[in-house]
Short mmCIF file of C-alpha atoms in Angstrom, two decimals:
data_model
loop_
_atom_site.label_atom_id
_atom_site.label_comp_id
_atom_site.label_asym_id
_atom_site.label_seq_id
_atom_site.Cartn_x
_atom_site.Cartn_y
_atom_site.Cartn_z
CA UNK A 1 13.81 -4.90 -1.34
CA UNK A 2 14.91 -1.74 0.85
CA UNK A 3 12.86 -2.70 3.98
CA UNK A 4 13.38 -2.27 7.58
CA UNK A 5 10.44 -3.95 9.13
CA UNK A 6 7.12 -5.58 7.93
CA UNK A 7 4.60 -2.70 8.00
CA UNK A 8 3.47 -0.85 5.05
CA UNK A 9 5.43 2.12 5.28
CA UNK A 10 8.67 0.39 6.26
CA UNK A 11 10.45 0.11 3.10
CA UNK A 12 11.93 2.54 0.31
CA UNK A 13 9.45 1.92 -2.38
CA UNK A 14 6.53 2.87 -0.34
CA UNK A 15 8.15 6.16 0.81
CA UNK A 16 9.42 6.88 -2.80
CA UNK A 17 5.81 6.41 -4.06
CA UNK A 18 4.20 8.61 -1.51
CA UNK A 19 7.26 11.35 -1.53
CA UNK A 20 6.81 11.58 -5.35
CA UNK A 21 2.78 12.17 -4.62
CA UNK A 22 3.95 14.69 -2.04
CA UNK A 23 6.32 16.47 -4.37
CA UNK A 24 3.42 16.91 -7.04
CA UNK A 25 1.50 18.96 -4.39
CA UNK A 26 -2.35 19.42 -4.57
CA UNK A 27 -4.98 16.91 -4.58
CA UNK A 28 -3.36 13.12 -5.12
CA UNK A 29 -6.42 11.18 -5.12
CA UNK A 30 -5.74 10.25 -8.85
CA UNK A 31 -2.23 9.43 -8.04
CA UNK A 32 -3.04 7.36 -5.28
CA UNK A 33 -5.98 5.61 -7.43
CA UNK A 34 -3.52 4.97 -10.45
CA UNK A 35 -0.84 3.40 -8.44
CA UNK A 36 -3.31 1.14 -6.91
CA UNK A 37 -5.07 0.28 -10.11
CA UNK A 38 -1.81 -0.45 -11.64
CA UNK A 39 -1.49 -3.72 -9.70
CA UNK A 40 -4.88 -4.77 -9.34
CA UNK A 41 -5.36 -4.57 -13.25
CA UNK A 42 -1.55 -5.90 -14.08
CA UNK A 43 -1.47 -8.75 -16.46
CA UNK A 44 2.24 -9.63 -15.95
CA UNK A 45 4.75 -10.20 -13.23
CA UNK A 46 4.24 -7.48 -10.66
CA UNK A 47 7.33 -5.84 -9.44
CA UNK A 48 7.89 -5.38 -5.85
CA UNK A 49 8.49 -1.80 -5.76
CA UNK A 50 4.97 -1.29 -7.51
CA UNK A 51 3.22 -3.66 -4.87
CA UNK A 52 4.89 -1.63 -1.96
CA UNK A 53 3.78 1.79 -3.35
CA UNK A 54 0.21 0.28 -3.76
CA UNK A 55 -0.06 -1.19 -0.48
CA UNK A 56 0.95 2.13 1.14
CA UNK A 57 -1.97 4.16 -1.02
CA UNK A 58 -4.34 1.38 0.42
CA UNK A 59 -2.97 1.91 3.78
CA UNK A 60 -3.43 5.69 3.53
CA UNK A 61 -7.07 5.19 2.13
CA UNK A 62 -8.03 2.95 5.09
CA UNK A 63 -6.22 5.60 7.42
CA UNK A 64 -8.18 8.36 5.80
CA UNK A 65 -11.56 6.49 6.76
CA UNK A 66 -10.56 5.60 10.34
CA UNK A 67 -7.36 7.49 11.40
CA UNK A 68 -6.90 5.48 14.58
CA UNK A 69 -5.75 2.56 12.43
CA UNK A 70 -2.55 4.25 11.64
CA UNK A 71 0.69 3.71 14.18
CA UNK A 72 3.34 4.50 11.87
CA UNK A 73 5.04 7.96 12.10
CA UNK A 74 6.26 7.90 8.14
CA UNK A 75 2.48 7.08 7.20
CA UNK A 76 0.94 9.47 9.74
CA UNK A 77 2.94 12.32 8.27
CA UNK A 78 1.79 11.72 4.73
CA UNK A 79 -1.89 11.22 5.87
CA UNK A 80 -1.52 14.83 7.46
CA UNK A 81 0.03 16.41 4.38
CA UNK A 82 -1.31 14.89 1.39
CA UNK A 83 -4.57 16.19 0.28
CA UNK A 84 -7.02 13.41 -1.22
CA UNK A 85 -10.60 12.34 -0.71
CA UNK A 86 -11.88 8.48 -0.61
CA UNK A 87 -15.22 7.64 -2.39
CA UNK A 88 -16.71 4.15 -2.31
CA UNK A 89 -14.72 2.97 -5.49
CA UNK A 90 -11.52 4.00 -4.20
CA UNK A 91 -12.34 2.03 -0.89
CA UNK A 92 -13.08 -0.96 -3.10
CA UNK A 93 -9.69 -0.46 -4.98
CA UNK A 94 -7.74 -0.45 -1.87
CA UNK A 95 -9.28 -3.72 -0.69
CA UNK A 96 -8.56 -5.20 -4.10
CA UNK A 97 -4.73 -4.24 -3.57
CA UNK A 98 -4.59 -6.24 -0.38
CA UNK A 99 -6.20 -9.20 -1.98
CA UNK A 100 -3.73 -9.15 -4.96
CA UNK A 101 -0.91 -8.74 -2.81
CA UNK A 102 -1.14 -11.99 -1.32
CA UNK A 103 -1.80 -13.89 -4.41
CA UNK A 104 1.29 -15.80 -5.00
CA UNK A 105 2.50 -16.69 -8.34
CA UNK A 106 3.42 -13.51 -10.35
CA UNK A 107 3.96 -11.65 -7.39
CA UNK A 108 7.64 -10.46 -6.55
CA UNK A 109 6.54 -8.69 -3.41
CA UNK A 110 4.69 -11.95 -2.22
CA UNK A 111 7.71 -14.08 -3.40
CA UNK A 112 10.28 -12.18 -1.39
CA UNK A 113 8.23 -12.25 1.59
CA UNK A 114 7.34 -15.99 1.38
CA UNK A 115 11.05 -16.79 0.63
CA UNK A 116 11.80 -15.44 4.00
CA UNK A 117 8.95 -17.09 6.07
CA UNK A 118 7.32 -13.76 6.88
CA UNK A 119 4.08 -13.97 4.80
CA UNK A 120 2.05 -14.40 8.17
CA UNK A 121 3.82 -11.59 9.83
CA UNK A 122 3.24 -9.20 6.92
CA UNK A 123 -0.43 -10.44 6.55
CA UNK A 124 -0.62 -9.43 10.34
CA UNK A 125 1.06 -5.85 9.74
CA UNK A 126 -1.75 -5.04 7.26
CA UNK A 127 -4.74 -6.75 8.95
CA UNK A 128 -5.96 -3.35 10.75
CA UNK A 129 -5.90 -1.54 7.36
CA UNK A 130 -7.57 -4.60 5.33
CA UNK A 131 -10.43 -4.40 8.36
CA UNK A 132 -11.51 -0.87 7.80
CA UNK A 133 -12.14 -1.63 4.21
#
């Protein structure tokens, strides 16, 4: 896991996911939705990279609803440059991403943070975004 902090935009996988969406151009609503749905609907072991992208997407959804929640320069850049709209279904899906992220078991992302004893800190880092949803 290429992470330099505990925030949702403090890792390579999240920024790669958002960068790929940015490279597509145009409206990326479906790309965000697809990234989140992939982890919510997964029936097998969840790769950390997929979860990091989905968490970043969920945080952008929350920040589109309440821009003041976003305090990260990387996240702010993507919020300002990516074209997407949030409807009730997307908001609900973003909430499910957070719920799934903190389910242990078949979740590499959770296992990595748990091994380092950092789950409480990571939970705190995304709490403002979850609160918006």
